[in-house]
Amino acid sequence: MKRSEIDSARKRAAQMLSKAEIAITPDELANMEVIDLGLGEFDRTGLTLVVYINNDSYCAKEIVMFPGQTCPEHRHPPVSGGPGKLETFRCRWGKVWIYSEGEPTPSPKARLPQGSESCYTVFHEVELNPGEQCTIPSDTLHWFQAGPEGVIVSEFSTTSRDESDIFTDPRIERLPTIEEG
Amino acid sequence: MKRSEIDSARKRAAQMLSKAEIAITPDELANMEVIDLGLGEFDRTGLTLVVYINNDSYCAKEIVMFPGQTCPEHRHPPVSGGPGKLETFRCRWGKVWIYSEGEPTPSPKARLPQGSESCYTVFHEVELNPGEQCTIPSDTLHWFQAGPEGVIVSEFSTTSRDESDIFTDPRIERLPTIEEG
């Protein structure tokens, strides 16, 4: 992503956090992770993270997603002899649809990102509104999409090891590359 | 504690959460843990918890404390061969002073609960305002007190095993007893 796109996403995410009355420090603002997964269509596929803590035992972060943005399908496989990352998503503001393995929901509410339809294979839907949460077992395929006003989700989990994530879309690069501009 | 005191604390905590724009479900409201640690002076010493998740790996909760309330000094010892609970406190609303082992702060801002002064032995102060956080290592003595308007703190940690907590005050019972009334 271009530096200017990252700056603009951080600014927009900060505005959403402020609207939701979620305080972050200037350092956290400056270090927000803006992620387009290498697809170059951040408005459609991407997310912005404020990582509060990530140690050898647990991780907590705030996920900010703009209206209709999708975090694409992936799973957290076992790493270094331990089980894969276990995650609890708690909606703080807005709405999110989370899809994971299980009975497919007949008419899922999210719209698949155009051109990437074949990279979405699980359709068991859970809708989260503020105060609602769900836990995704380790090594389980899942993806999620923000509702029409965007969403802020607190993620509580075991240690994040993003480089180990396995995405269904073979074009995806989880770790960011930054271009000047 | 009496059932009526618990109900009244839940109601008051729910009002604070609502003021801070933190949404909880009706089930979470009905199951809020109101804790006076057996001291019978809840206004002075106690706290109210909304436990979001507590599994074998991690725990996340919201701690609500009324103006000036104190969570008394304790530590989380090693349990079943693992290290004691590791905790990150993140202030969401209001102000909290957290005290732990280390260089004592010359003029600590909290006032010790009257009659229990001898049960407070660590005085390294960290003040947290919204968006600020700190992490307390396992098996380390700590205690904290809400500022003049109360405080809401998100706690991210390893598994909570409250029955193992060791309090400096020998009168304290961590697990609640409920009387009718």
Tab-separated table of C-alpha atoms in Angstrom:
chain	number	residue	atom	x	y	z
A	1	MET	CA	0.000	0.000	0.000
A	2	LYS	CA	1.070	3.564	-0.519
A	3	ARG	CA	2.070	5.557	2.530
A	4	SER	CA	-0.676	8.083	1.719
A	5	GLU	CA	-3.358	5.350	1.648
A	6	ILE	CA	-2.149	4.044	5.004
A	7	ASP	CA	-2.241	7.509	6.539
A	8	SER	CA	-5.717	8.118	5.225
A	9	ALA	CA	-7.003	4.761	6.553
A	10	ARG	CA	-5.506	5.476	9.990
A	11	LYS	CA	-7.247	8.843	10.064
A	12	ARG	CA	-10.583	7.346	9.080
A	13	ALA	CA	-10.244	4.490	11.606
A	14	ALA	CA	-9.378	6.996	14.330
A	15	GLN	CA	-12.566	8.912	13.535
A	16	MET	CA	-14.633	5.737	13.883
A	17	LEU	CA	-12.956	4.853	17.195
A	18	SER	CA	-13.619	8.334	18.468
A	19	LYS	CA	-17.290	8.109	17.444
A	20	ALA	CA	-17.496	4.824	19.377
A	21	GLU	CA	-15.838	6.495	22.409
A	22	ILE	CA	-12.876	4.096	22.246
A	23	ALA	CA	-9.715	5.901	23.348
A	24	ILE	CA	-6.311	5.082	21.902
A	25	THR	CA	-2.936	6.700	22.510
A	26	PRO	CA	-1.051	8.779	19.907
A	27	ASP	CA	1.474	5.905	19.689
A	28	GLU	CA	-1.281	3.417	18.953
A	29	LEU	CA	-2.645	5.724	16.265
A	30	ALA	CA	0.780	6.061	14.672
A	31	ASN	CA	1.257	2.289	14.672
A	32	MET	CA	-2.176	1.130	13.495
A	33	GLU	CA	-1.798	-1.763	11.084
A	34	VAL	CA	-3.516	-1.009	7.795
A	35	ILE	CA	-3.786	-4.256	5.837
A	36	ASP	CA	-4.827	-4.838	2.219
A	37	LEU	CA	-3.393	-8.362	2.081
A	38	GLY	CA	-1.572	-7.516	-1.116
A	39	LEU	CA	-4.797	-7.454	-3.152
A	40	GLY	CA	-4.679	-3.710	-3.822
A	41	GLU	CA	-8.411	-3.215	-3.251
A	42	PHE	CA	-8.384	-1.939	0.320
A	43	ASP	CA	-11.869	-0.381	0.118
A	44	ARG	CA	-13.270	-3.828	-0.577
A	45	THR	CA	-10.825	-6.213	1.090
A	46	GLY	CA	-8.846	-5.133	4.104
A	47	LEU	CA	-8.920	-4.091	7.720
A	48	THR	CA	-7.216	-1.800	10.222
A	49	LEU	CA	-5.902	-3.014	13.573
A	50	VAL	CA	-4.915	-1.490	16.876
A	51	VAL	CA	-2.917	-4.164	18.696
A	52	TYR	CA	-3.177	-3.564	22.436
A	53	ILE	CA	-1.089	-6.511	23.587
A	54	ASN	CA	0.384	-9.623	21.961
A	55	ASN	CA	2.527	-11.736	24.262
A	56	ASP	CA	3.397	-15.453	24.469
A	57	SER	CA	0.008	-16.211	26.044
A	58	TYR	CA	-2.702	-13.877	24.808
A	59	CYS	CA	-3.503	-11.108	22.380
A	60	ALA	CA	-6.062	-8.302	22.396
A	61	LYS	CA	-6.742	-5.893	19.570
A	62	GLU	CA	-9.381	-3.626	18.127
A	63	ILE	CA	-10.361	-4.372	14.517
A	64	VAL	CA	-11.769	-1.437	12.558
A	65	MET	CA	-13.484	-2.130	9.241
A	66	PHE	CA	-15.047	0.411	6.933
A	67	PRO	CA	-18.524	-0.088	5.435
A	68	GLY	CA	-18.669	-3.348	3.476
A	69	GLN	CA	-14.976	-4.178	3.933
A	70	THR	CA	-14.122	-7.889	4.042
A	71	CYS	CA	-11.438	-9.809	5.921
A	72	PRO	CA	-10.909	-12.722	3.546
A	73	GLU	CA	-11.225	-16.424	4.359
A	74	HIS	CA	-8.377	-17.934	6.352
A	75	ARG	CA	-7.500	-20.278	9.198
A	76	HIS	CA	-4.905	-20.354	11.961
A	77	PRO	CA	-3.080	-23.706	11.763
A	78	PRO	CA	-1.194	-25.364	14.645
A	79	VAL	CA	2.223	-23.741	15.185
A	80	SER	CA	5.344	-24.898	17.038
A	81	GLY	CA	3.567	-27.879	18.549
A	82	GLY	CA	0.648	-25.839	19.936
A	83	PRO	CA	-2.919	-25.562	18.630
A	84	GLY	CA	-3.747	-22.769	16.161
A	85	LYS	CA	-4.942	-19.387	17.323
A	86	LEU	CA	-8.303	-19.389	19.127
A	87	GLU	CA	-10.252	-16.133	18.704
A	88	THR	CA	-13.195	-14.426	20.352
A	89	PHE	CA	-14.774	-11.587	18.358
A	90	ARG	CA	-16.851	-9.073	20.303
A	91	CYS	CA	-18.723	-6.390	18.390
A	92	ARG	CA	-18.287	-2.959	19.993
A	93	TRP	CA	-19.891	-0.697	17.399
A	94	GLY	CA	-21.666	-1.247	14.073
A	95	LYS	CA	-22.400	-4.668	12.641
A	96	VAL	CA	-20.380	-7.597	11.327
A	97	TRP	CA	-21.242	-10.876	9.625
A	98	ILE	CA	-18.869	-13.688	10.476
A	99	TYR	CA	-18.738	-16.862	8.395
A	100	SER	CA	-17.141	-20.102	9.451
A	101	GLU	CA	-17.302	-23.850	8.918
A	102	GLY	CA	-20.669	-25.463	9.652
A	103	GLU	CA	-24.145	-25.608	8.139
A	104	PRO	CA	-24.213	-22.978	5.363
A	105	THR	CA	-26.735	-20.187	5.971
A	106	PRO	CA	-29.316	-20.196	3.127
A	107	SER	CA	-29.186	-16.469	2.255
A	108	PRO	CA	-25.971	-15.016	3.640
A	109	LYS	CA	-26.127	-11.247	4.132
A	110	ALA	CA	-22.568	-10.409	3.074
A	111	ARG	CA	-21.729	-9.906	-0.585
A	112	LEU	CA	-18.646	-11.709	-1.828
A	113	PRO	CA	-15.881	-9.403	-3.079
A	114	GLN	CA	-16.220	-9.274	-6.851
A	115	GLY	CA	-13.640	-11.327	-8.712
A	116	SER	CA	-12.723	-13.332	-5.583
A	117	GLU	CA	-15.896	-15.403	-5.235
A	118	SER	CA	-14.104	-18.737	-5.620
A	119	CYS	CA	-11.904	-17.944	-2.602
A	120	TYR	CA	-14.858	-18.070	-0.192
A	121	THR	CA	-15.975	-21.598	0.755
A	122	VAL	CA	-17.590	-21.434	4.240
A	123	PHE	CA	-20.986	-19.837	4.814
A	124	HIS	CA	-22.208	-20.519	8.325
A	125	GLU	CA	-23.282	-16.975	9.271
A	126	VAL	CA	-23.292	-15.295	12.668
A	127	GLU	CA	-24.361	-11.643	12.816
A	128	LEU	CA	-22.858	-9.607	15.648
A	129	ASN	CA	-24.265	-6.318	16.867
A	130	PRO	CA	-22.772	-4.278	19.742
A	131	GLY	CA	-22.280	-6.418	22.859
A	132	GLU	CA	-22.525	-9.711	20.962
A	133	GLN	CA	-19.624	-12.077	20.477
A	134	CYS	CA	-18.595	-15.467	19.136
A	135	THR	CA	-15.519	-17.683	19.378
A	136	ILE	CA	-13.890	-19.357	16.365
A	137	PRO	CA	-12.129	-22.648	17.174
A	138	SER	CA	-8.485	-23.040	16.093
A	139	ASP	CA	-7.663	-24.182	12.583
A	140	THR	CA	-11.186	-23.378	11.360
A	141	LEU	CA	-11.840	-21.476	8.128
A	142	HIS	CA	-13.547	-18.128	8.661
A	143	TRP	CA	-14.031	-14.704	7.079
A	144	PHE	CA	-16.029	-11.620	7.944
A	145	GLN	CA	-17.560	-8.511	6.446
A	146	ALA	CA	-18.508	-5.168	8.000
A	147	GLY	CA	-22.111	-3.973	7.778
A	148	PRO	CA	-23.214	-0.811	5.971
A	149	GLU	CA	-21.803	1.588	8.590
A	150	GLY	CA	-18.596	-0.342	9.247
A	151	VAL	CA	-17.731	-2.132	12.453
A	152	ILE	CA	-15.394	-2.100	15.431
A	153	VAL	CA	-14.668	-5.536	16.881
A	154	SER	CA	-12.562	-6.389	19.924
A	155	GLU	CA	-10.566	-9.542	19.325
A	156	PHE	CA	-9.425	-11.567	22.357
A	157	SER	CA	-7.250	-14.544	21.446
A	158	THR	CA	-4.206	-16.680	21.997
A	159	THR	CA	-0.954	-15.272	20.589
A	160	SER	CA	-1.186	-13.737	17.091
A	161	ARG	CA	1.325	-15.202	14.643
A	162	ASP	CA	0.075	-13.549	11.489
A	163	GLU	CA	2.808	-14.993	9.293
A	164	SER	CA	1.342	-18.484	9.876
A	165	ASP	CA	-2.185	-17.664	8.702
A	166	ILE	CA	-3.376	-19.702	5.735
A	167	PHE	CA	-5.655	-17.858	3.301
A	168	THR	CA	-7.916	-19.585	0.775
A	169	ASP	CA	-6.975	-16.973	-1.865
A	170	PRO	CA	-3.488	-17.900	-3.138
A	171	ARG	CA	-2.822	-14.296	-4.194
A	172	ILE	CA	-2.890	-13.048	-0.603
A	173	GLU	CA	0.167	-11.848	1.308
A	174	ARG	CA	-0.626	-11.383	4.996
A	175	LEU	CA	2.405	-9.290	5.840
A	176	PRO	CA	2.335	-5.769	4.427
A	177	THR	CA	4.606	-4.180	1.884
A	178	ILE	CA	4.780	-0.403	1.936
A	179	GLU	CA	5.505	1.697	-1.127
A	180	GLU	CA	6.406	5.323	-0.867
A	181	GLY	CA	3.812	7.781	-2.199
B	1	MET	CA	-23.686	-9.689	50.048
B	2	LYS	CA	-27.420	-9.253	50.067
B	3	ARG	CA	-29.293	-9.927	46.851
B	4	SER	CA	-30.609	-6.345	46.920
B	5	GLU	CA	-27.077	-4.906	47.152
B	6	ILE	CA	-25.983	-7.054	44.225
B	7	ASP	CA	-28.938	-5.937	42.113
B	8	SER	CA	-28.288	-2.317	42.927
B	9	ALA	CA	-24.560	-2.611	42.053
B	10	ARG	CA	-25.429	-4.295	38.740
B	11	LYS	CA	-27.799	-1.476	37.891
B	12	ARG	CA	-25.238	1.184	38.746
B	13	ALA	CA	-22.489	-0.597	36.788
B	14	ALA	CA	-24.813	-0.917	33.797
B	15	GLN	CA	-25.404	2.841	33.898
B	16	MET	CA	-21.652	3.490	33.872
B	17	LEU	CA	-21.134	1.089	30.959
B	18	SER	CA	-23.906	2.776	29.046
B	19	LYS	CA	-22.378	6.204	29.704
B	20	ALA	CA	-19.087	4.854	28.324
B	21	GLU	CA	-20.927	3.457	25.251
B	22	ILE	CA	-19.917	-0.112	26.146
B	23	ALA	CA	-22.671	-2.512	25.114
B	24	ILE	CA	-23.408	-5.693	27.050
B	25	THR	CA	-26.148	-8.282	26.546
B	26	PRO	CA	-29.090	-8.797	28.951
B	27	ASP	CA	-27.472	-12.138	29.930
B	28	GLU	CA	-24.201	-10.406	30.778
B	29	LEU	CA	-26.078	-7.860	32.853
B	30	ALA	CA	-27.903	-10.608	34.748
B	31	ASN	CA	-24.627	-12.431	35.434
B	32	MET	CA	-22.379	-9.531	36.386
B	33	GLU	CA	-20.135	-10.539	39.286
B	34	VAL	CA	-20.516	-8.154	42.195
B	35	ILE	CA	-17.668	-8.775	44.621
B	36	ASP	CA	-17.134	-7.447	48.132
B	37	LEU	CA	-14.495	-10.042	49.031
B	38	GLY	CA	-16.332	-10.844	52.222
B	39	LEU	CA	-15.362	-7.536	53.852
B	40	GLY	CA	-18.897	-6.137	53.910
B	41	GLU	CA	-17.827	-2.636	52.838
B	42	PHE	CA	-18.613	-2.791	49.116
B	43	ASP	CA	-18.688	0.989	48.651
B	44	ARG	CA	-15.066	1.108	49.763
B	45	THR	CA	-13.647	-2.280	48.805
B	46	GLY	CA	-15.077	-4.201	45.914
B	47	LEU	CA	-15.603	-4.348	42.174
B	48	THR	CA	-18.086	-5.464	39.542
B	49	LEU	CA	-17.110	-7.670	36.608
B	50	VAL	CA	-18.530	-8.559	33.221
B	51	VAL	CA	-16.661	-11.679	32.113
B	52	TYR	CA	-16.691	-11.858	28.320
B	53	ILE	CA	-14.690	-15.042	27.930
B	54	ASN	CA	-12.596	-17.272	30.202
B	55	ASN	CA	-11.256	-20.404	28.543
B	56	ASP	CA	-8.172	-22.612	29.060
B	57	SER	CA	-5.977	-20.056	27.261
B	58	TYR	CA	-7.205	-16.504	27.776
B	59	CYS	CA	-9.686	-14.351	29.613
B	60	ALA	CA	-11.251	-10.966	28.837
B	61	LYS	CA	-13.487	-8.982	31.124
B	62	GLU	CA	-14.691	-5.479	31.846
B	63	ILE	CA	-14.018	-4.261	35.403
B	64	VAL	CA	-16.371	-1.556	36.673
B	65	MET	CA	-15.424	0.309	39.841
B	66	PHE	CA	-17.394	3.047	41.515
B	67	PRO	CA	-15.739	6.306	42.680
B	68	GLY	CA	-12.941	5.546	45.124
B	69	GLN	CA	-13.577	1.787	45.232
B	70	THR	CA	-10.510	-0.392	45.829
B	71	CYS	CA	-9.596	-3.857	44.611
B	72	PRO	CA	-7.402	-5.029	47.487
B	73	GLU	CA	-3.820	-6.244	47.292
B	74	HIS	CA	-3.327	-9.759	45.892
B	75	ARG	CA	-1.220	-11.883	43.594
B	76	HIS	CA	-1.845	-14.755	41.194
B	77	PRO	CA	0.476	-17.626	42.146
B	78	PRO	CA	1.563	-20.446	39.807
B	79	VAL	CA	-1.169	-23.073	39.384
B	80	SER	CA	-1.126	-26.654	38.117
B	81	GLY	CA	2.463	-26.377	36.944
B	82	GLY	CA	1.898	-23.185	34.922
B	83	PRO	CA	2.881	-19.612	35.770
B	84	GLY	CA	0.360	-17.420	37.614
B	85	LYS	CA	-2.136	-15.261	35.778
B	86	LEU	CA	-0.614	-12.490	33.648
B	87	GLU	CA	-2.868	-9.437	33.302
B	88	THR	CA	-3.100	-6.384	31.077
B	89	PHE	CA	-5.291	-3.565	32.379
B	90	ARG	CA	-6.554	-1.046	29.809
B	91	CYS	CA	-8.480	1.965	31.022
B	92	ARG	CA	-11.591	2.579	28.929
B	93	TRP	CA	-13.316	5.312	30.915
B	94	GLY	CA	-12.506	7.292	34.068
B	95	LYS	CA	-9.253	6.934	35.958
B	96	VAL	CA	-7.512	4.215	37.964
B	97	TRP	CA	-4.374	4.078	40.071
B	98	ILE	CA	-2.638	0.716	39.968
B	99	TYR	CA	-0.028	-0.227	42.563
B	100	SER	CA	2.424	-3.080	42.250
B	101	GLU	CA	5.848	-4.226	43.395
B	102	GLY	CA	8.726	-1.851	42.571
B	103	GLU	CA	10.046	1.516	43.676
B	104	PRO	CA	7.365	3.023	45.964
B	105	THR	CA	5.879	6.257	44.607
B	106	PRO	CA	6.567	9.092	47.109
B	107	SER	CA	3.022	10.508	47.342
B	108	PRO	CA	0.584	7.865	46.103
B	109	LYS	CA	-2.741	9.319	44.962
B	110	ALA	CA	-5.002	6.565	46.264
B	111	ARG	CA	-6.211	6.612	49.841
B	112	LEU	CA	-5.907	3.326	51.721
B	113	PRO	CA	-9.237	1.862	52.871
B	114	GLN	CA	-9.632	2.845	56.506
B	115	GLY	CA	-8.970	0.049	58.966
B	116	SER	CA	-7.164	-2.071	56.345
B	117	GLU	CA	-3.991	-0.007	55.990
B	118	SER	CA	-1.677	-2.809	57.113
B	119	CYS	CA	-2.938	-5.028	54.277
B	120	TYR	CA	-1.389	-2.781	51.616
B	121	THR	CA	2.357	-3.232	51.146
B	122	VAL	CA	3.235	-2.275	47.529
B	123	PHE	CA	3.176	1.310	46.331
B	124	HIS	CA	4.664	1.599	42.865
B	125	GLU	CA	1.953	3.720	41.215
B	126	VAL	CA	0.800	3.787	37.617
B	127	GLU	CA	-2.097	6.091	36.728
B	128	LEU	CA	-4.219	5.018	33.795
B	129	ASN	CA	-6.537	7.310	31.891
B	130	PRO	CA	-8.662	6.234	28.899
B	131	GLY	CA	-6.570	4.469	26.254
B	132	GLU	CA	-3.672	3.795	28.646
B	133	GLN	CA	-2.697	0.326	29.828
B	134	CYS	CA	-0.167	-1.646	31.828
B	135	THR	CA	0.691	-5.309	32.310
B	136	ILE	CA	1.245	-6.922	35.717
B	137	PRO	CA	3.647	-9.881	35.684
B	138	SER	CA	2.454	-13.171	37.205
B	139	ASP	CA	2.791	-13.763	40.922
B	140	THR	CA	3.302	-10.031	41.591
B	141	LEU	CA	1.472	-8.197	44.368
B	142	HIS	CA	-0.870	-5.478	43.082
B	143	TRP	CA	-3.983	-3.523	44.002
B	144	PHE	CA	-5.917	-0.683	42.423
B	145	GLN	CA	-8.315	2.112	43.194
B	146	ALA	CA	-10.827	3.968	41.018
B	147	GLY	CA	-10.549	7.724	40.628
B	148	PRO	CA	-13.198	10.229	41.758
B	149	GLU	CA	-15.658	9.396	38.945
B	150	GLY	CA	-15.083	5.636	38.973
B	151	VAL	CA	-13.413	3.646	36.227
B	152	ILE	CA	-14.026	1.030	33.567
B	153	VAL	CA	-11.005	-1.154	32.815
B	154	SER	CA	-10.716	-3.905	30.208
B	155	GLU	CA	-8.686	-6.801	31.549
B	156	PHE	CA	-6.945	-9.101	29.054
B	157	SER	CA	-5.178	-12.042	30.691
B	158	THR	CA	-4.368	-15.698	30.842
B	159	THR	CA	-7.078	-17.918	32.344
B	160	SER	CA	-8.781	-16.558	35.484
B	161	ARG	CA	-8.701	-18.983	38.401
B	162	ASP	CA	-10.063	-16.696	41.085
B	163	GLU	CA	-10.058	-19.362	43.787
B	164	SER	CA	-6.233	-19.415	43.621
B	165	ASP	CA	-5.723	-15.693	44.232
B	166	ILE	CA	-3.734	-14.865	47.352
B	167	PHE	CA	-4.786	-11.691	49.184
B	168	THR	CA	-2.630	-9.848	51.678
B	169	ASP	CA	-5.671	-9.296	53.930
B	170	PRO	CA	-6.326	-12.615	55.730
B	171	ARG	CA	-9.995	-11.714	56.229
B	172	ILE	CA	-10.708	-11.791	52.494
B	173	GLU	CA	-12.784	-14.464	50.762
B	174	ARG	CA	-12.477	-14.175	46.992
B	175	LEU	CA	-15.483	-16.307	46.131
B	176	PRO	CA	-18.837	-14.689	46.889
B	177	THR	CA	-21.473	-15.755	49.367
B	178	ILE	CA	-24.992	-14.514	48.707
B	179	GLU	CA	-27.534	-13.895	51.420
B	180	GLU	CA	-31.170	-13.400	50.642
B	181	GLY	CA	-32.507	-9.908	51.299
